[in-house]
Short mmCIF file of C-alpha atoms and ligand atoms in Angstrom, two decimals:
data_model
loop_
_atom_site.label_atom_id
_atom_site.label_comp_id
_atom_site.label_asym_id
_atom_site.label_seq_id
_atom_site.Cartn_x
_atom_site.Cartn_y
_atom_site.Cartn_z
CA UNK A 73 0.00 0.00 0.00
CA UNK A 74 1.37 3.46 -0.94
CA UNK A 75 2.24 5.27 2.27
CA UNK A 76 0.74 8.74 2.73
CA UNK A 77 2.83 11.22 4.73
CA UNK A 78 0.99 12.68 7.69
CA UNK A 79 0.45 16.43 7.42
CA UNK A 80 0.52 18.25 10.77
CA UNK A 81 -2.99 18.74 12.15
CA UNK A 82 -2.94 21.13 15.07
CA UNK A 83 -6.55 20.77 16.23
CA UNK A 84 -7.51 17.66 18.22
CA UNK A 85 -11.12 18.06 17.09
CA UNK A 86 -10.09 18.08 13.42
CA UNK A 87 -7.91 15.01 13.91
CA UNK A 88 -10.76 13.22 15.67
CA UNK A 89 -13.15 14.18 12.84
CA UNK A 90 -10.76 12.80 10.19
CA UNK A 91 -10.25 9.56 12.14
CA UNK A 92 -14.00 8.99 12.44
CA UNK A 93 -14.56 9.75 8.78
CA UNK A 94 -11.75 7.40 7.61
CA UNK A 95 -12.90 4.66 10.00
CA UNK A 96 -16.36 4.78 8.42
CA UNK A 97 -14.95 4.77 4.87
CA UNK A 98 -12.75 1.75 5.61
CA UNK A 99 -15.27 -0.14 7.75
CA UNK A 100 -12.83 -0.04 10.66
CA UNK A 101 -13.74 -0.32 14.33
CA UNK A 102 -11.70 1.40 17.07
CA UNK A 103 -11.71 -0.47 20.36
CA UNK A 104 -10.23 1.43 23.30
CA UNK A 105 -9.20 0.26 26.73
CA UNK A 106 -10.20 2.43 29.72
CA UNK A 107 -6.53 3.33 30.30
CA UNK A 108 -6.18 5.09 26.94
CA UNK A 109 -5.84 8.86 26.68
CA UNK A 110 -9.23 10.64 27.03
CA UNK A 111 -9.11 11.97 23.44
CA UNK A 112 -8.78 8.38 22.16
CA UNK A 113 -11.59 7.07 24.37
CA UNK A 114 -13.79 9.85 22.98
CA UNK A 115 -13.49 8.70 19.34
CA UNK A 116 -13.65 4.94 19.99
CA UNK A 117 -16.57 2.80 18.83
CA UNK A 118 -16.28 0.96 22.10
CA UNK A 119 -14.44 1.56 25.40
CA UNK A 120 -14.04 -1.31 27.86
CA UNK A 121 -11.86 -3.59 29.94
CA UNK A 122 -9.96 -6.60 28.57
CA UNK A 123 -12.91 -8.98 28.70
CA UNK A 124 -15.32 -6.54 27.06
CA UNK A 125 -12.75 -5.71 24.35
CA UNK A 126 -12.27 -9.41 23.60
CA UNK A 127 -16.03 -9.87 23.26
CA UNK A 128 -16.38 -6.85 20.98
CA UNK A 129 -13.51 -8.09 18.83
CA UNK A 130 -15.14 -11.50 18.56
CA UNK A 131 -18.49 -10.20 17.33
CA UNK A 132 -17.49 -7.28 15.11
CA UNK A 133 -18.42 -7.22 11.41
CA UNK A 134 -15.78 -4.56 10.67
CA UNK A 135 -12.98 -5.37 8.19
CA UNK A 136 -10.31 -3.66 10.29
CA UNK A 137 -9.93 -3.65 14.08
CA UNK A 138 -7.74 -0.96 15.65
CA UNK A 139 -7.05 -2.00 19.21
CA UNK A 140 -6.14 1.11 21.19
CA UNK A 141 -4.68 -0.70 24.15
CA UNK A 142 -1.59 -2.83 24.66
CA UNK A 143 -0.12 -5.56 22.49
CA UNK A 144 -1.61 -8.60 24.20
CA UNK A 145 -5.09 -7.09 23.74
CA UNK A 146 -4.53 -6.74 20.00
CA UNK A 147 -3.21 -10.32 19.90
CA UNK A 148 -6.37 -11.54 21.69
CA UNK A 149 -8.54 -9.66 19.16
CA UNK A 150 -6.65 -11.34 16.32
CA UNK A 151 -7.00 -14.78 17.93
CA UNK A 152 -10.75 -14.36 18.15
CA UNK A 153 -11.11 -12.91 14.70
CA UNK A 154 -8.32 -14.37 12.55
CA UNK A 155 -9.84 -13.22 9.23
CA UNK A 156 -9.81 -9.54 10.16
CA UNK A 157 -6.93 -7.13 9.89
CA UNK A 158 -5.99 -6.15 13.45
CA UNK A 159 -3.70 -3.19 14.13
CA UNK A 160 -2.08 -1.72 17.23
CA UNK A 161 -1.32 2.03 17.02
CA UNK A 162 2.13 1.62 18.65
CA UNK A 163 3.93 -1.73 18.47
CA UNK A 164 5.90 -0.88 21.62
CA UNK A 165 2.74 -0.75 23.72
CA UNK A 166 3.70 -3.78 25.82
CA UNK A 167 2.88 -4.61 29.44
CA UNK A 168 5.10 -5.15 32.48
CA UNK A 169 3.02 -8.17 33.50
CA UNK A 170 3.68 -9.80 30.13
CA UNK A 171 7.40 -9.10 30.51
CA UNK A 172 7.41 -10.55 34.03
CA UNK A 173 6.51 -13.99 32.67
CA UNK A 174 8.92 -15.15 29.93
CA UNK A 175 7.97 -18.40 28.13
CA UNK A 176 11.04 -20.60 28.78
CA UNK A 177 11.16 -20.26 32.61
CA UNK A 178 7.38 -20.49 32.72
CA UNK A 179 7.42 -23.78 30.80
CA UNK A 180 9.99 -25.19 33.25
CA UNK A 181 7.89 -23.89 36.17
CA UNK A 182 4.62 -25.54 35.13
CA UNK A 183 6.28 -28.81 34.15
CA UNK A 184 7.11 -29.43 37.81
CA UNK A 185 3.42 -30.19 38.41
CA UNK A 186 1.90 -33.31 36.84
CA UNK A 187 -1.82 -32.98 37.49
CA UNK A 188 -1.88 -29.28 36.67
CA UNK A 189 -4.45 -26.80 35.41
CA UNK A 190 -2.91 -23.54 34.22
CA UNK A 191 -5.03 -20.41 34.56
CA UNK A 192 -3.43 -17.37 32.99
CA UNK A 193 -4.43 -13.76 33.29
CA UNK A 194 -5.11 -12.19 29.89
CA UNK A 195 -2.11 -9.87 30.49
CA UNK A 196 0.28 -12.49 29.13
CA UNK A 197 2.08 -13.22 25.88
CA UNK A 198 0.65 -15.43 23.18
CA UNK A 199 3.29 -18.10 24.01
CA UNK A 200 2.13 -18.20 27.66
CA UNK A 201 -1.50 -18.39 26.55
CA UNK A 202 -0.62 -21.35 24.33
CA UNK A 203 0.68 -23.21 27.45
CA UNK A 204 -2.50 -22.47 29.43
CA UNK A 205 -5.74 -24.35 30.05
CA UNK A 206 -7.83 -21.24 30.51
CA UNK A 207 -7.38 -17.47 30.35
CA UNK A 208 -9.09 -15.09 32.76
CA UNK A 209 -9.49 -11.36 33.21
CA UNK A 210 -10.00 -9.44 36.44
CA UNK A 211 -13.76 -9.39 35.62
CA UNK A 212 -14.26 -13.15 35.48
CA UNK A 213 -11.34 -14.63 37.45
CA UNK A 214 -13.35 -15.20 40.68
CA UNK A 215 -15.98 -17.17 38.83
CA UNK A 216 -13.52 -19.19 36.74
CA UNK A 217 -11.29 -20.19 39.68
CA UNK A 218 -14.29 -21.82 41.31
CA UNK A 219 -14.97 -23.84 38.16
CA UNK A 220 -11.52 -25.47 38.00
CA UNK A 221 -11.73 -29.20 38.84
CA UNK A 222 -10.82 -29.57 42.57
CA UNK A 223 -8.39 -32.46 42.03
CA UNK A 224 -6.10 -30.34 39.85
CA UNK A 225 -3.06 -28.37 40.98
CA UNK A 226 -4.10 -24.86 39.99
CA UNK A 227 -1.24 -22.75 38.66
CA UNK A 228 -2.00 -19.03 38.35
CA UNK A 229 0.10 -16.56 36.32
CA UNK A 230 1.44 -13.98 35.85
CA UNK A 231 0.01 -11.47 38.39
CA UNK A 232 0.86 -12.49 41.94
CA UNK A 233 -1.42 -9.89 43.54
CA UNK A 234 -4.46 -11.05 41.60
CA UNK A 235 -3.52 -14.68 42.36
CA UNK A 236 -3.21 -14.00 46.09
CA UNK A 237 -6.52 -12.11 46.06
CA UNK A 238 -8.29 -15.02 44.35
CA UNK A 239 -6.72 -17.49 46.76
CA UNK A 240 -7.84 -15.44 49.76
CA UNK A 241 -11.41 -14.91 48.57
CA UNK A 242 -12.11 -18.42 47.23
CA UNK A 243 -9.94 -20.44 49.64
CA UNK A 244 -8.60 -22.38 46.63
CA UNK A 245 -4.93 -23.33 46.99
CA UNK A 246 -2.83 -22.16 44.06
CA UNK A 247 0.73 -22.18 42.84
CA UNK A 248 1.33 -18.54 41.90
CA UNK A 249 3.87 -17.12 39.45
CA UNK A 250 5.49 -13.98 40.98
CA UNK A 251 4.74 -11.38 38.27
CA UNK A 252 3.53 -7.84 38.85
CA UNK A 253 2.34 -4.65 37.17
CA UNK A 254 4.65 -1.64 37.56
CA UNK A 255 1.71 0.77 37.73
CA UNK A 256 -0.41 -0.96 40.38
CA UNK A 257 2.70 -1.84 42.41
CA UNK A 258 3.31 1.88 42.98
CA UNK A 259 0.14 2.49 44.99
CA UNK A 260 0.52 2.17 48.76
CA UNK A 261 -1.86 1.60 51.67
CA UNK A 262 -0.24 4.48 53.62
CA UNK A 263 -1.22 6.94 50.91
CA UNK A 264 -4.78 5.67 50.92
CA UNK A 265 -4.90 6.04 54.73
CA UNK A 266 -3.65 9.63 54.39
CA UNK A 267 -6.33 10.37 51.81
CA UNK A 268 -8.97 8.77 54.05
CA UNK A 269 -8.00 11.17 56.85
CA UNK A 270 -8.53 14.08 54.47
CA UNK A 271 -11.72 12.67 52.88
CA UNK A 272 -13.32 10.43 55.55
CA UNK A 273 -16.56 10.11 53.54
CA UNK A 274 -14.76 8.72 50.44
CA UNK A 275 -14.98 5.03 49.54
CA UNK A 276 -11.79 3.27 48.51
CA UNK A 277 -12.05 1.30 45.26
CA UNK A 278 -9.08 -0.60 43.87
CA UNK A 279 -8.05 -2.98 41.10
CA UNK A 280 -6.98 -6.51 42.19
CA UNK A 281 -3.55 -6.01 40.58
CA UNK A 282 -2.75 -3.79 43.62
CA UNK A 283 -0.90 -5.27 46.62
CA UNK A 284 -2.78 -7.10 49.41
CA UNK A 285 -2.32 -4.23 51.92
CA UNK A 286 -4.46 -2.06 49.62
CA UNK A 287 -7.02 -4.74 48.90
CA UNK A 288 -7.55 -5.29 52.63
CA UNK A 289 -8.55 -1.67 53.28
CA UNK A 290 -10.64 -1.24 50.11
CA UNK A 291 -14.42 -0.88 50.20
CA UNK A 292 -14.63 -2.48 46.77
CA UNK A 293 -12.19 -4.51 44.63
CA UNK A 294 -12.91 -5.05 40.95
CA UNK A 295 -11.82 -4.91 37.33
CA UNK A 296 -11.88 -1.52 35.61
CA UNK A 297 -15.33 -2.31 34.20
CA UNK A 298 -16.62 -3.37 37.63
CA UNK A 299 -15.17 -0.23 39.28
CA UNK A 300 -16.97 1.93 36.70
CA UNK A 301 -20.27 0.15 37.31
CA UNK A 302 -19.81 0.37 41.09
CA UNK A 303 -19.43 4.17 41.16
CA UNK A 304 -22.61 4.55 39.10
CA UNK A 305 -24.70 2.32 41.34
CA UNK A 306 -23.24 3.13 44.76
CA UNK A 307 -24.61 5.96 46.92
CA UNK A 308 -21.28 7.58 48.00
CA UNK A 309 -20.34 10.95 46.51
CA UNK A 310 -16.56 10.64 46.65
CA UNK A 311 -14.12 7.82 45.76
CA UNK A 312 -10.41 7.20 46.24
CA UNK A 313 -9.42 5.29 43.10
CA UNK A 314 -6.52 2.80 43.18
CA UNK A 315 -5.91 2.04 39.52
CA UNK A 316 -4.57 3.66 36.36
CA UNK A 317 -5.97 7.17 36.08
CA UNK A 318 -7.44 6.69 32.55
CA UNK A 319 -10.57 5.07 34.02
CA UNK A 320 -11.43 8.33 35.80
CA UNK A 321 -12.32 9.88 32.42
CA UNK A 322 -15.20 7.39 32.08
CA UNK A 323 -16.13 7.70 35.77
CA UNK A 324 -16.54 11.46 35.39
CA UNK A 325 -18.64 10.95 32.26
CA UNK A 326 -20.91 8.33 33.80
CA UNK A 327 -21.16 9.82 37.31
CA UNK A 328 -20.65 13.57 36.76
CA UNK A 329 -21.98 14.55 40.19
CA UNK A 330 -19.29 12.51 42.02
CA UNK A 331 -15.67 13.24 42.90
CA UNK A 332 -12.78 10.91 42.09
CA UNK A 333 -9.37 11.11 43.71
CA UNK A 334 -6.62 8.99 42.14
CA UNK A 335 -4.16 7.56 44.69
CA UNK A 336 -0.75 9.16 44.14
CA UNK A 337 2.08 6.63 43.62
CA UNK A 338 4.71 5.98 46.31
CA UNK A 339 7.52 7.88 44.66
CA UNK A 340 5.37 10.95 44.11
CA UNK A 341 5.62 11.09 40.34
CA UNK A 342 2.24 12.01 38.88
CA UNK A 343 3.00 10.19 35.62
CA UNK A 344 3.34 6.92 37.57
CA UNK A 345 -0.44 6.83 37.92
CA UNK A 346 -0.39 6.30 34.19
CA UNK A 347 0.54 3.14 32.36
CA UNK A 348 3.51 4.17 30.18
CA UNK A 349 2.63 1.47 27.63
CA UNK A 350 -1.02 2.46 27.28
CA UNK A 351 -0.04 6.09 26.84
CA UNK A 352 2.19 5.32 23.82
CA UNK A 353 -0.92 5.29 21.62
CA UNK A 354 -1.95 8.68 20.25
CA UNK A 355 -4.58 10.07 17.90
CA UNK A 356 -1.87 10.71 15.28
CA UNK A 357 -0.81 7.04 15.37
CA UNK A 358 -4.42 5.89 14.97
CA UNK A 359 -4.86 8.25 12.03
CA UNK A 360 -1.68 6.85 10.48
CA UNK A 361 -3.01 3.28 10.81
CA UNK A 362 -6.20 4.24 9.00
CA UNK A 363 -4.34 6.12 6.27
CA UNK A 364 -1.48 3.70 5.65
CA UNK A 365 -2.28 0.33 7.30
CA UNK A 366 1.46 -0.07 8.07
CA UNK A 367 2.59 -3.70 7.92
CA UNK A 368 4.68 -3.33 11.10
CA UNK A 369 1.56 -2.43 13.11
CA UNK A 370 -0.54 -5.34 11.89
CA UNK A 371 -0.85 -8.29 14.27
CA UNK A 372 0.29 -11.53 12.64
CA UNK A 373 0.37 -14.74 14.69
CA UNK A 374 1.84 -17.99 13.32
CA UNK A 375 -1.11 -20.34 12.78
CA UNK A 376 0.14 -23.24 14.97
CA UNK A 377 0.69 -20.85 17.89
CA UNK A 378 -2.68 -19.18 17.26
CA UNK A 379 -4.45 -22.55 17.27
CA UNK A 380 -3.01 -23.46 20.68
CA UNK A 381 -3.57 -20.01 22.22
CA UNK A 382 -7.14 -19.72 20.90
CA UNK A 383 -8.35 -22.78 22.87
CA UNK A 384 -7.91 -21.28 26.40
CA UNK A 385 -9.23 -17.88 25.27
CA UNK A 386 -12.40 -19.43 23.81
CA UNK A 387 -12.73 -21.62 26.91
CA UNK A 388 -12.67 -18.45 29.02
CA UNK A 389 -15.58 -16.94 27.06
CA UNK A 390 -17.50 -20.22 27.21
CA UNK A 391 -17.02 -20.75 30.98
CA UNK A 392 -17.80 -17.08 31.70
CA UNK A 393 -21.20 -17.49 30.02
CA UNK A 394 -22.08 -20.69 31.93
S1 LIG B 590 -1.41 -0.99 33.77
FE1 LIG B 590 0.05 -2.63 34.28
S2 LIG B 590 -1.00 -4.50 33.70
FE2 LIG B 590 -2.11 -2.82 32.69
S3 LIG B 590 -1.15 -2.70 30.66
FE3 LIG B 590 -0.07 -1.24 32.01
S4 LIG B 590 1.71 -2.41 32.76
FE4 LIG B 590 0.24 -3.90 31.95
#
């Protein structure tokens, strides 16, 4: 495809208008994660958490899927819709959880257990998914853990905080891989306690990727989608939010009369509330994908690997609906 050079467009509104117009012309759908920049969320056809994005990707009739999120999300969209062209706006949009679980040591780790059942969080590479029995997200993990046959040794990877949370809530023994997210690791219980002193009426809501000391003092623990639903249905007027700050854009839209305070990270850097990988995507990069469909941004998965990784992803969707 002949590449078209991007002319500078100074107005965000004009760039958004061109993206929407090109997306319609090309029958492209833009799926955005809640942690994307607000101006991306505002032009997306759908904004959601990992599970909701996977479902949207599975049912879309669009010819092109632009996954404004991180790489594993675009890979999951491609797995579920292999005939579509799937693009990621920035190929470097990785994930620290994915990096914390490399395939070779993970293979050696799981092979120590004979009667195993491997449950892997969706924030994992395609190679790790291909070694798994089922994938989960933070929305469905509680339900799925309880469906794993009781005689199996349950191995959970890669997020240790989510694994420990599931173990504590369900009482199910697990072997947990020690991975973690650099963003959620930065939030601390002391900071939440300080904020609670200042705002005693505020409810504390956190993502299960946060450490156990935070989860223990939270009023509600849930996936990004569940946190968003909670603030709309709950009666409190103020919330202390322990997750990536991108979700607050949707919270303010859906509950405009409420106040949201994002927990500052331990080292005091405001940007640490933001996922550096998620923030690599920009409107300009999305526009470039629509204009040029660059080969380096298209998700291609070798078919044998895709076949193995698709099984646990489809099993997740099937078990979630049971
Ligand atoms: S917030 Fe953490 S888990 Fe989510 S994409 Fe960023 S690095 Fe990965």
